[in-house]
Short mmCIF file of C-alpha atoms and ligand atoms in Angstrom, two decimals:
data_model
loop_
_atom_site.label_atom_id
_atom_site.label_comp_id
_atom_site.label_asym_id
_atom_site.label_seq_id
_atom_site.Cartn_x
_atom_site.Cartn_y
_atom_site.Cartn_z
CA MET A 1 -24.22 41.37 2.60
CA ALA A 2 -25.81 39.74 -0.50
CA GLN A 3 -28.89 37.91 -0.45
CA TYR A 4 -29.20 34.99 -2.43
CA ASP A 5 -31.61 32.28 -3.34
CA LEU A 6 -28.74 29.83 -4.38
CA ILE A 7 -25.09 30.22 -4.18
CA VAL A 8 -23.25 27.36 -5.96
CA ILE A 9 -19.62 26.92 -4.55
CA GLY A 10 -17.70 25.51 -7.53
CA SER A 11 -17.98 26.26 -11.19
CA GLY A 12 -16.83 23.16 -12.42
CA PRO A 13 -19.24 21.66 -14.91
CA GLY A 14 -21.70 20.03 -11.46
CA GLY A 15 -21.55 23.87 -10.40
CA TYR A 16 -21.54 26.19 -13.62
CA VAL A 17 -24.41 24.17 -14.89
CA CYS A 18 -26.62 23.84 -11.90
CA ALA A 19 -26.05 27.96 -11.67
CA ILE A 20 -26.89 28.71 -15.37
CA ARG A 21 -30.13 26.29 -14.96
CA ALA A 22 -31.23 27.65 -11.19
CA ALA A 23 -30.97 31.57 -13.23
CA GLN A 24 -32.52 30.02 -15.67
CA LEU A 25 -35.35 28.76 -13.70
CA GLY A 26 -35.84 32.04 -12.09
CA LEU A 27 -33.34 31.88 -8.53
CA LYS A 28 -30.96 34.88 -7.36
CA THR A 29 -27.50 33.03 -8.11
CA ALA A 30 -24.32 33.19 -7.64
CA CYS A 31 -20.90 30.65 -7.96
CA VAL A 32 -18.14 30.67 -6.10
CA GLU A 33 -14.76 30.09 -7.86
CA GLY A 34 -11.59 30.60 -6.47
CA ARG A 35 -9.16 29.83 -9.94
CA GLU A 36 -8.50 32.82 -11.74
CA THR A 37 -11.17 31.51 -14.57
CA LEU A 38 -14.12 29.75 -14.42
CA GLY A 39 -14.85 26.10 -15.63
CA GLY A 40 -12.90 23.85 -12.74
CA THR A 41 -11.06 20.81 -13.08
CA CYS A 42 -12.73 19.91 -16.29
CA LEU A 43 -12.09 23.25 -18.51
CA ASN A 44 -8.69 23.89 -17.02
CA VAL A 45 -6.99 21.29 -16.33
CA GLY A 46 -8.64 18.08 -17.15
CA CYS A 47 -11.35 17.00 -19.94
CA ILE A 48 -10.76 20.26 -22.31
CA PRO A 49 -6.75 20.62 -22.29
CA SER A 50 -6.37 16.94 -22.88
CA LYS A 51 -8.38 16.85 -25.56
CA ALA A 52 -6.92 20.12 -27.28
CA LEU A 53 -3.21 17.79 -26.67
CA LEU A 54 -4.80 14.81 -28.08
CA HIS A 55 -6.44 16.55 -31.28
CA ALA A 56 -3.08 17.85 -32.28
CA SER A 57 -1.07 14.89 -31.26
CA HIS A 58 -3.65 12.31 -33.71
CA GLN A 59 -3.14 14.84 -36.42
CA LEU A 60 0.72 14.13 -36.25
CA HIS A 61 0.25 10.64 -35.87
CA GLU A 62 -2.60 10.83 -39.04
CA ALA A 63 0.89 12.52 -41.17
CA GLN A 64 3.46 10.24 -40.10
CA HIS A 65 1.36 6.87 -40.75
CA ASN A 66 -1.12 7.33 -43.23
CA PHE A 67 -0.96 10.32 -45.18
CA GLU A 68 1.50 8.92 -47.64
CA LYS A 69 -0.82 6.07 -48.14
CA MET A 70 -3.35 8.56 -49.50
CA GLY A 71 -1.23 9.89 -51.98
CA LEU A 72 -0.06 13.10 -49.51
CA MET A 73 3.29 13.01 -49.64
CA GLY A 74 6.27 15.12 -48.13
CA ASP A 75 8.12 14.80 -44.48
CA ALA A 76 5.40 14.47 -41.72
CA PRO A 77 5.26 17.85 -39.84
CA SER A 78 7.56 18.76 -37.06
CA VAL A 79 6.74 20.04 -33.07
CA ASP A 80 6.77 22.75 -31.47
CA TRP A 81 6.12 22.26 -28.40
CA ALA A 82 5.79 25.79 -26.99
CA LYS A 83 3.03 26.41 -29.46
CA MET A 84 1.15 23.22 -29.29
CA LEU A 85 0.91 23.91 -25.36
CA GLY A 86 0.12 27.52 -26.40
CA TYR A 87 -2.67 26.23 -28.85
CA LYS A 88 -3.85 24.00 -25.93
CA ASP A 89 -3.93 27.24 -23.42
CA GLU A 90 -5.75 29.24 -25.89
CA VAL A 91 -8.45 26.55 -25.88
CA ILE A 92 -8.87 26.74 -22.55
CA ALA A 93 -9.20 30.64 -22.57
CA GLY A 94 -11.78 30.48 -25.22
CA ASN A 95 -14.17 27.85 -22.66
CA THR A 96 -13.40 29.23 -19.69
CA LYS A 97 -14.27 33.00 -20.91
CA GLY A 98 -16.99 31.16 -22.71
CA ILE A 99 -18.63 30.41 -18.84
CA GLU A 100 -17.99 33.90 -17.64
CA PHE A 101 -20.51 35.22 -20.70
CA LEU A 102 -22.60 32.70 -20.24
CA PHE A 103 -22.77 33.64 -16.48
CA LYS A 104 -23.12 37.62 -17.53
CA LYS A 105 -25.83 36.34 -20.00
CA ASN A 106 -27.87 34.89 -17.24
CA LYS A 107 -27.58 37.31 -14.13
CA ILE A 108 -25.08 35.12 -12.30
CA ASP A 109 -22.59 36.67 -10.05
CA TRP A 110 -19.68 35.38 -9.82
CA LEU A 111 -18.01 35.70 -6.20
CA LYS A 112 -14.58 35.48 -6.86
CA GLY A 113 -12.41 33.08 -3.64
CA TRP A 114 -12.52 30.19 -1.53
CA ALA A 115 -15.99 29.15 0.47
CA SER A 116 -16.57 28.19 3.28
CA ILE A 117 -19.62 27.59 5.31
CA PRO A 118 -20.02 28.96 8.37
CA GLU A 119 -23.31 27.98 9.11
CA ALA A 120 -26.48 26.70 6.86
CA GLY A 121 -27.81 29.71 4.62
CA LYS A 122 -24.50 31.69 4.67
CA VAL A 123 -21.42 31.60 2.71
CA LYS A 124 -17.68 33.03 3.16
CA VAL A 125 -15.94 34.21 0.47
CA GLY A 126 -12.93 36.39 1.60
CA ASP A 127 -14.08 38.60 4.30
CA GLU A 128 -17.75 38.51 2.96
CA VAL A 129 -20.63 36.49 4.22
CA HIS A 130 -22.99 36.21 1.72
CA GLU A 131 -27.10 34.52 2.82
CA ALA A 132 -28.63 31.99 0.24
CA LYS A 133 -31.59 29.92 0.92
CA HIS A 134 -29.95 27.04 -0.53
CA ILE A 135 -26.43 26.28 -0.90
CA VAL A 136 -25.04 23.60 -3.57
CA VAL A 137 -21.65 22.76 -2.90
CA ALA A 138 -20.21 21.22 -6.38
CA SER A 139 -16.00 21.22 -5.33
CA GLY A 140 -14.90 18.80 -7.50
CA SER A 141 -12.22 16.14 -6.71
CA GLU A 142 -8.15 16.03 -6.72
CA SER A 143 -5.48 13.31 -7.99
CA ALA A 144 -5.65 10.64 -5.01
CA PRO A 145 -2.12 9.17 -4.23
CA VAL A 146 -0.84 5.94 -5.24
CA PRO A 147 -2.45 3.29 -2.62
CA GLY A 148 -0.04 2.04 -0.17
CA ALA A 149 2.89 3.41 -1.54
CA ASP A 150 5.69 6.18 -1.10
CA VAL A 151 5.41 8.52 -3.83
CA THR A 152 5.65 12.15 -3.60
CA VAL A 153 4.08 14.52 -6.30
CA ASP A 154 6.14 17.68 -7.08
CA GLU A 155 4.24 18.32 -10.80
CA LYS A 156 7.72 18.32 -12.43
CA THR A 157 9.41 15.15 -12.35
CA VAL A 158 6.31 13.47 -10.86
CA VAL A 159 3.24 14.59 -11.94
CA THR A 160 -1.04 14.33 -12.11
CA SER A 161 -2.54 15.25 -15.16
CA THR A 162 -1.95 18.98 -14.50
CA GLY A 163 1.39 18.69 -14.58
CA ALA A 164 1.27 16.25 -17.22
CA LEU A 165 -0.40 18.88 -19.34
CA ALA A 166 2.32 21.58 -18.54
CA LEU A 167 6.01 19.60 -19.33
CA GLU A 168 8.32 21.55 -19.86
CA LYS A 169 9.48 19.29 -22.43
CA ILE A 170 8.37 16.46 -24.31
CA PRO A 171 9.94 13.61 -22.47
CA GLU A 172 11.93 10.51 -23.74
CA THR A 173 10.53 8.42 -21.49
CA MET A 174 7.75 8.58 -18.82
CA THR A 175 6.60 5.50 -16.56
CA VAL A 176 2.42 5.93 -16.14
CA ILE A 177 0.97 4.88 -13.10
CA GLY A 178 -2.66 3.53 -13.55
CA GLY A 179 -3.99 1.85 -16.57
CA GLY A 180 -6.89 3.65 -16.59
CA VAL A 181 -8.71 6.70 -18.26
CA ILE A 182 -6.07 9.22 -17.10
CA GLY A 183 -2.90 7.34 -17.76
CA LEU A 184 -4.09 5.92 -21.13
CA GLU A 185 -5.29 8.98 -22.61
CA LEU A 186 -2.28 11.50 -21.68
CA GLY A 187 0.25 8.30 -22.13
CA SER A 188 -1.16 8.45 -25.92
CA VAL A 189 -0.48 12.00 -26.22
CA TYR A 190 3.16 11.75 -25.17
CA ALA A 191 3.45 8.32 -27.16
CA ARG A 192 2.46 9.71 -30.40
CA LEU A 193 5.02 12.42 -29.50
CA GLY A 194 7.79 10.49 -29.57
CA THR A 195 7.80 9.34 -25.49
CA LYS A 196 8.68 5.70 -24.64
CA VAL A 197 5.31 5.51 -22.38
CA THR A 198 5.18 2.13 -19.98
CA VAL A 199 2.05 2.07 -18.07
CA VAL A 200 2.17 0.20 -14.67
CA GLU A 201 -1.07 -1.14 -13.41
CA TYR A 202 -2.26 -3.15 -10.63
CA LEU A 203 -4.52 -5.74 -12.07
CA ASP A 204 -4.15 -8.04 -14.82
CA GLY A 205 -5.71 -5.46 -17.11
CA ILE A 206 -6.06 -2.20 -18.17
CA THR A 207 -9.20 -0.21 -17.50
CA PRO A 208 -11.11 -2.03 -14.82
CA GLY A 209 -14.88 -2.21 -15.00
CA GLN A 210 -14.71 -1.62 -19.04
CA ASP A 211 -16.39 -4.59 -21.19
CA ALA A 212 -13.61 -7.46 -20.71
CA GLU A 213 -13.46 -8.07 -24.75
CA VAL A 214 -12.93 -3.92 -25.48
CA ALA A 215 -10.34 -4.10 -22.41
CA LYS A 216 -8.39 -6.68 -24.25
CA THR A 217 -8.39 -5.38 -28.02
CA PHE A 218 -7.88 -1.95 -26.29
CA GLN A 219 -4.39 -3.10 -25.06
CA ARG A 220 -3.46 -4.94 -27.96
CA ILE A 221 -4.54 -1.67 -30.16
CA LEU A 222 -2.60 0.79 -27.64
CA LYS A 223 0.56 -1.97 -27.69
CA ARG A 224 0.88 -1.57 -31.51
CA GLN A 225 0.99 2.48 -31.22
CA GLY A 226 4.00 1.91 -28.93
CA LEU A 227 2.67 1.95 -25.34
CA GLU A 228 3.84 -0.95 -22.95
CA PHE A 229 2.31 -2.19 -20.26
CA VAL A 230 3.66 -3.73 -16.89
CA THR A 231 -0.08 -6.09 -15.37
CA GLY A 232 -0.55 -7.12 -12.29
CA ALA A 233 2.46 -4.90 -10.93
CA ALA A 234 2.01 -2.95 -7.63
CA VAL A 235 3.94 0.07 -7.48
CA SER A 236 5.56 0.53 -3.83
CA LYS A 237 7.77 3.93 -4.48
CA VAL A 238 8.96 6.36 -6.95
CA GLU A 239 12.07 8.09 -6.02
CA THR A 240 13.19 10.89 -7.87
CA GLY A 241 17.13 11.97 -8.80
CA GLU A 242 19.21 13.40 -11.76
CA GLY A 243 17.13 14.29 -14.54
CA GLY A 244 14.08 11.60 -13.87
CA ALA A 245 12.74 8.88 -11.42
CA THR A 246 12.99 5.49 -10.11
CA THR A 247 9.97 3.57 -10.35
CA HIS A 248 9.69 0.42 -7.81
CA TYR A 249 7.47 -2.21 -8.05
CA THR A 250 6.40 -5.59 -7.32
CA LEU A 251 4.70 -8.36 -9.61
CA ARG A 252 1.91 -9.91 -7.78
CA LYS A 253 2.41 -13.30 -9.68
CA ASP A 254 5.65 -13.99 -8.12
CA ASP A 255 6.19 -11.14 -5.53
CA SER A 256 9.05 -10.54 -7.75
CA ALA A 257 11.20 -6.74 -7.43
CA HIS A 258 11.72 -4.46 -10.28
CA THR A 259 12.47 -0.99 -11.16
CA LEU A 260 11.65 1.07 -14.09
CA GLU A 261 13.64 4.57 -14.81
CA SER A 262 11.77 7.95 -16.48
CA GLU A 263 12.52 11.06 -16.99
CA ILE A 264 8.49 11.51 -16.15
CA VAL A 265 6.07 9.37 -13.92
CA LEU A 266 2.86 10.37 -14.24
CA VAL A 267 0.76 9.29 -11.26
CA ALA A 268 -2.96 8.29 -12.48
CA THR A 269 -4.81 6.14 -9.78
CA GLY A 270 -7.67 7.86 -9.59
CA ARG A 271 -8.97 10.92 -8.20
CA ARG A 272 -11.06 11.88 -4.85
CA PRO A 273 -13.26 14.00 -3.45
CA TYR A 274 -12.23 17.79 -2.66
CA THR A 275 -13.60 18.93 0.03
CA ASP A 276 -11.29 21.11 1.90
CA GLY A 277 -11.66 24.40 3.74
CA LEU A 278 -15.56 24.10 3.45
CA GLY A 279 -15.55 22.75 6.98
CA LEU A 280 -18.05 20.16 6.36
CA GLU A 281 -17.60 18.42 9.61
CA ALA A 282 -18.23 21.21 11.34
CA LEU A 283 -21.62 22.05 10.35
CA GLY A 284 -22.21 17.98 11.00
CA VAL A 285 -22.44 16.84 7.19
CA THR A 286 -21.59 13.33 7.09
CA LEU A 287 -19.20 11.85 5.03
CA THR A 288 -18.54 8.18 3.35
CA GLN A 289 -15.28 6.50 4.67
CA ARG A 290 -13.96 7.49 1.19
CA GLY A 291 -14.23 10.99 1.41
CA GLN A 292 -17.43 11.71 -0.61
CA ILE A 293 -20.67 13.99 0.78
CA GLU A 294 -23.68 11.59 1.67
CA VAL A 295 -26.71 13.07 -0.03
CA ASP A 296 -30.09 11.57 -1.02
CA ASP A 297 -32.18 11.26 -3.88
CA HIS A 298 -32.78 15.03 -4.04
CA TYR A 299 -28.65 15.83 -3.72
CA LEU A 300 -29.56 16.86 0.37
CA THR A 301 -26.55 16.09 2.61
CA SER A 302 -27.46 15.50 6.15
CA VAL A 303 -27.89 19.62 6.78
CA GLU A 304 -30.87 20.92 5.64
CA GLY A 305 -30.45 24.18 2.91
CA ILE A 306 -27.03 22.11 1.71
CA ARG A 307 -26.66 20.18 -1.07
CA ALA A 308 -24.15 18.39 -2.52
CA ILE A 309 -23.49 17.13 -6.38
CA GLY A 310 -20.94 16.08 -8.67
CA ASP A 311 -17.42 14.12 -7.79
CA ALA A 312 -17.82 15.30 -4.08
CA ILE A 313 -20.69 12.92 -3.73
CA ALA A 314 -20.76 8.94 -4.81
CA GLY A 315 -20.52 7.85 -8.59
CA PRO A 316 -18.61 7.72 -12.13
CA MET A 317 -16.38 11.08 -11.20
CA LEU A 318 -17.35 12.04 -14.69
CA ALA A 319 -17.99 15.90 -16.24
CA HIS A 320 -21.28 15.00 -18.03
CA LYS A 321 -22.43 12.84 -14.54
CA ALA A 322 -22.10 16.17 -12.74
CA GLU A 323 -23.82 18.18 -15.33
CA ASP A 324 -27.17 16.02 -15.10
CA GLU A 325 -26.97 16.33 -11.47
CA GLY A 326 -26.55 20.22 -11.49
CA MET A 327 -29.63 20.67 -13.97
CA ALA A 328 -31.33 18.12 -11.97
CA VAL A 329 -30.81 19.86 -8.37
CA ALA A 330 -31.67 23.20 -9.99
CA GLU A 331 -34.99 21.90 -11.27
CA ILE A 332 -35.41 20.72 -7.57
CA LEU A 333 -34.76 23.72 -6.02
CA ALA A 334 -37.00 25.75 -8.57
CA GLY A 335 -40.09 23.02 -7.61
CA GLN A 336 -39.39 20.86 -10.76
CA ALA A 337 -38.98 17.06 -11.20
CA GLY A 338 -35.35 17.12 -11.50
CA HIS A 339 -34.02 13.61 -11.90
CA VAL A 340 -30.89 11.41 -13.13
CA ASN A 341 -30.78 7.84 -14.89
CA TYR A 342 -27.92 6.90 -13.34
CA GLU A 343 -28.44 3.81 -15.69
CA VAL A 344 -27.97 5.15 -19.00
CA ILE A 345 -24.53 7.35 -17.95
CA PRO A 346 -22.11 7.02 -20.90
CA GLY A 347 -18.35 6.68 -20.43
CA VAL A 348 -15.61 7.46 -23.15
CA ILE A 349 -11.58 7.39 -23.45
CA TYR A 350 -10.85 9.80 -26.21
CA THR A 351 -7.96 8.00 -27.57
CA HIS A 352 -7.98 6.49 -31.01
CA PRO A 353 -9.35 4.55 -31.72
CA GLU A 354 -11.66 5.57 -28.78
CA VAL A 355 -13.44 3.54 -26.28
CA ALA A 356 -17.34 4.28 -25.01
CA SER A 357 -19.56 2.71 -23.24
CA VAL A 358 -23.22 2.83 -21.82
CA GLY A 359 -25.51 0.26 -19.51
CA LEU A 360 -24.45 -3.72 -18.80
CA THR A 361 -21.51 -4.76 -19.79
CA GLU A 362 -21.16 -8.82 -20.55
CA GLU A 363 -19.84 -9.23 -17.47
CA LEU A 364 -22.34 -7.77 -15.03
CA ALA A 365 -25.14 -9.23 -17.19
CA LYS A 366 -23.92 -12.48 -16.02
CA GLU A 367 -23.29 -11.36 -12.59
CA GLU A 368 -26.58 -10.70 -12.29
CA GLY A 369 -27.62 -13.68 -13.93
CA ARG A 370 -29.73 -12.34 -17.01
CA ALA A 371 -30.73 -14.13 -19.68
CA TYR A 372 -29.03 -11.86 -22.29
CA LYS A 373 -27.97 -12.01 -25.86
CA VAL A 374 -24.81 -10.32 -27.61
CA GLY A 375 -24.75 -8.82 -31.41
CA LYS A 376 -20.99 -7.85 -32.44
CA PHE A 377 -20.42 -6.06 -35.31
CA ALA A 378 -16.23 -5.28 -36.15
CA PHE A 379 -15.66 -1.89 -37.96
CA GLN A 380 -13.86 -4.36 -41.24
CA GLY A 381 -17.17 -4.53 -42.71
CA ASN A 382 -17.88 -0.66 -42.23
CA GLY A 383 -17.13 0.84 -45.80
CA ARG A 384 -16.22 4.24 -44.12
CA ALA A 385 -13.71 3.27 -41.28
CA LYS A 386 -12.10 1.25 -43.98
CA ALA A 387 -11.55 4.31 -46.20
CA ASN A 388 -10.61 6.12 -43.65
CA PHE A 389 -8.36 3.99 -42.14
CA ALA A 390 -10.27 3.51 -38.67
CA ALA A 391 -11.79 -0.19 -39.18
CA ASP A 392 -9.83 -1.57 -35.94
CA GLY A 393 -12.50 -1.80 -33.42
CA PHE A 394 -15.94 -3.33 -32.49
CA VAL A 395 -19.20 -2.43 -31.43
CA LYS A 396 -20.40 -4.81 -29.49
CA MET A 397 -24.65 -4.40 -28.23
CA ILE A 398 -26.03 -6.50 -25.05
CA ALA A 399 -30.02 -6.94 -25.33
CA ASP A 400 -32.58 -9.25 -23.16
CA ALA A 401 -32.56 -13.10 -24.40
CA GLU A 402 -36.27 -12.13 -24.10
CA THR A 403 -37.58 -9.12 -24.87
CA ASP A 404 -34.37 -7.80 -27.11
CA ARG A 405 -34.75 -4.85 -24.97
CA ILE A 406 -31.17 -2.93 -24.96
CA LEU A 407 -29.02 -3.12 -21.85
CA GLY A 408 -25.75 -1.89 -22.87
CA CYS A 409 -23.58 -0.82 -25.67
CA HIS A 410 -19.48 -1.00 -26.15
CA VAL A 411 -17.54 0.38 -28.94
CA ILE A 412 -14.38 0.59 -29.49
CA GLY A 413 -14.21 2.80 -33.08
CA PRO A 414 -13.91 5.57 -34.73
CA MET A 415 -15.82 8.15 -33.04
CA ALA A 416 -17.00 5.28 -30.66
CA GLY A 417 -17.54 8.81 -28.04
CA ASP A 418 -19.97 10.47 -30.15
CA LEU A 419 -21.81 6.97 -31.90
CA ILE A 420 -22.91 5.77 -28.14
CA HIS A 421 -25.88 8.50 -28.36
CA GLU A 422 -28.18 6.56 -30.86
CA ILE A 423 -27.71 3.91 -27.87
CA CYS A 424 -27.99 5.96 -24.95
CA VAL A 425 -31.38 7.60 -26.83
CA ALA A 426 -31.95 4.32 -27.30
CA MET A 427 -32.39 2.79 -24.31
CA GLU A 428 -33.89 5.98 -22.74
CA PHE A 429 -36.95 5.34 -24.57
CA GLY A 430 -36.36 1.46 -23.39
CA ALA A 431 -35.72 0.49 -27.12
CA ALA A 432 -35.70 -2.98 -28.29
CA ALA A 433 -32.29 -3.81 -30.06
CA GLU A 434 -34.55 -4.63 -33.39
CA ASP A 435 -35.84 -0.75 -32.95
CA VAL A 436 -32.21 0.36 -33.69
CA ALA A 437 -31.81 -2.11 -36.54
CA ARG A 438 -35.34 -1.23 -38.15
CA THR A 439 -34.25 2.77 -38.23
CA CYS A 440 -32.34 3.40 -41.54
CA HIS A 441 -28.96 4.84 -40.89
CA ALA A 442 -27.35 7.11 -43.72
CA HIS A 443 -24.72 5.19 -45.82
CA PRO A 444 -21.74 5.86 -45.74
CA THR A 445 -21.03 6.58 -41.91
CA TYR A 446 -19.44 5.14 -38.68
CA SER A 447 -23.33 4.79 -37.48
CA GLU A 448 -24.01 1.93 -39.66
CA ALA A 449 -22.05 -0.28 -37.19
CA MET A 450 -24.08 0.48 -34.56
CA ARG A 451 -26.92 -0.69 -36.61
CA GLU A 452 -25.12 -3.74 -38.01
CA ALA A 453 -24.64 -4.95 -34.09
CA ALA A 454 -28.34 -4.08 -33.05
CA LEU A 455 -28.82 -6.39 -36.39
CA ALA A 456 -26.55 -9.29 -35.40
CA CYS A 457 -28.98 -9.58 -31.71
CA GLY A 458 -31.71 -10.78 -34.51
CA ASP A 459 -31.25 -12.41 -37.91
CA GLY A 460 -27.90 -11.45 -38.31
CA ALA A 461 -25.74 -8.52 -39.66
CA ILE A 462 -25.28 -7.93 -43.18
CA HIS A 463 -22.00 -7.31 -43.72
CA ALA A 464 -20.70 -9.56 -41.53
P1 NAI B 1 -9.08 5.50 -13.13
O1 NAI B 1 -10.00 4.76 -11.59
O2 NAI B 1 -9.95 5.37 -14.47
O3 NAI B 1 -7.70 4.11 -12.79
C1 NAI B 1 -6.89 4.10 -12.16
C2 NAI B 1 -5.79 3.17 -12.48
O4 NAI B 1 -5.23 2.49 -11.68
C3 NAI B 1 -6.84 1.42 -12.03
O5 NAI B 1 -6.77 0.42 -13.51
C4 NAI B 1 -6.22 0.93 -11.13
O6 NAI B 1 -6.47 -0.03 -11.21
C5 NAI B 1 -4.22 1.52 -10.96
N1 NAI B 1 -4.02 1.28 -9.96
C6 NAI B 1 -4.49 2.05 -8.43
N2 NAI B 1 -3.57 1.81 -7.56
C7 NAI B 1 -2.38 1.28 -8.65
C8 NAI B 1 -1.04 0.94 -7.99
N3 NAI B 1 -0.69 1.12 -6.67
N4 NAI B 1 -0.37 0.73 -8.81
C9 NAI B 1 -0.24 0.53 -10.42
N5 NAI B 1 -1.68 0.64 -10.35
C10 NAI B 1 -2.50 0.72 -9.61
O7 NAI B 1 -8.78 6.80 -12.70
P2 NAI B 1 -7.75 7.83 -13.55
O8 NAI B 1 -7.45 7.33 -15.06
O9 NAI B 1 -6.78 8.38 -12.71
O10 NAI B 1 -9.25 8.83 -13.56
C11 NAI B 1 -9.69 9.84 -12.66
C12 NAI B 1 -11.10 10.21 -12.56
O11 NAI B 1 -10.95 10.71 -13.65
C13 NAI B 1 -12.01 8.66 -13.20
O12 NAI B 1 -13.21 8.27 -12.16
C14 NAI B 1 -11.87 9.14 -14.62
O13 NAI B 1 -13.25 8.23 -14.72
C15 NAI B 1 -11.86 10.38 -14.54
N6 NAI B 1 -11.35 10.86 -16.24
C16 NAI B 1 -12.95 10.97 -17.01
C17 NAI B 1 -12.07 10.96 -18.17
C18 NAI B 1 -12.89 10.81 -19.60
O14 NAI B 1 -14.21 10.59 -19.08
N7 NAI B 1 -12.52 10.51 -20.66
C19 NAI B 1 -10.75 11.55 -18.47
C20 NAI B 1 -9.82 11.89 -17.61
C21 NAI B 1 -10.40 11.69 -16.12
#
């Protein structure tokens, strides 16, 4: 029986980062993973493979729509789907093997199999029981069923994001249930590959929680790209048959019943914590009503010696939030002051254009009764964006009306997911919009749009 300072359960971004940081800080560490490869949902069937398909399909879109405008003539490439999936699988393999290498480098034992916790201080994997001073549960999440609806996922015709990343062929038609992050990213992939994609969303607009102006612009742009939207619609049932499925939904405004036929249905109505088989309830670990593991400020559960992080606990289900918690918990266990600033966690949707946000939305600022000001700048005024056919969208900065301190920032536009980090750093330092406005930004870059939005919080943007 091996003896460890720390056993981490799950090797997704939360778990593997926690294990690496713990090992770096001198803890004898093991990580349990039941999949064939390390990296969890994110690397195997989530963030990374979806980005590979988004990248490939975006290149196709560029060839089809923008090459000729730049004098690049000739037919746009055709799609070899099997090869595109092969590229995606190579990307997955490269990344998961990278984690394996990092585990070896940091002398972390990979305990292969599915874990259970017979008692605090013990982790059972297969027939073996390992001892650990500390256990961190980083078991992640799984697709949640469509609430109140009769929908059976078979990962062939009715798929979650997992099945959608490995369809046998590019479908002619696809119904996406849920206009959130997964639905729009994967919906974009297939729309670019020629599928007729219809998104059915329960609310009146897409991406709930997003700044309303951004969400509206986003929906308009996606519509222009060929995605269709049925909003204010509650899905009640999906029936599968020969060659496809029928999605039944009711429009909330008049209770009228409708159906949609499609070859594939993608269920993207959220995710829920995955803690099956760990034996948490028998141990007395308190769960919330939503099945999340309850933790204190130090990620400690109701049972001494057992901590939890990532999608299995409350908060946004984001890989980078899990990573930060993984690092924080490792630091806490090593006697340092691990901490996560939940006020500054960016969110990114990797469509084209990208959507990125951090901090307060205008709606939240209003709700909190704050005196705020808004600085907006459209990418139409950004030379680089215009040159690259990427001038759709804008930057919206929200700052305190009195102190000028940045409260939030929302970007829809090129490389938004990278641009947002300038504001994350600024917010971590408690910066004012003027601090960003007075920082020299290289020309010509997309990042000038961030500075212009900051200028718009003061005496005005230059190129507006
Ligand atoms: P989501 O919570 O982003 O969106 C779910 C959508 O489904 C919501 O708009 C909701 O109103 C709608 N919905 C719920 N019930 C419905 C019904 N009966 N009929 C029609 N619409 C309904 O969830 P999603 O997209 O499944 O993503 C799951 C999690 O994974 C999220 O927490 C997301 O943040 C995370 N994720 C993050 C990514 C990123 O950061 N780029 C990429 C993919 C996933």
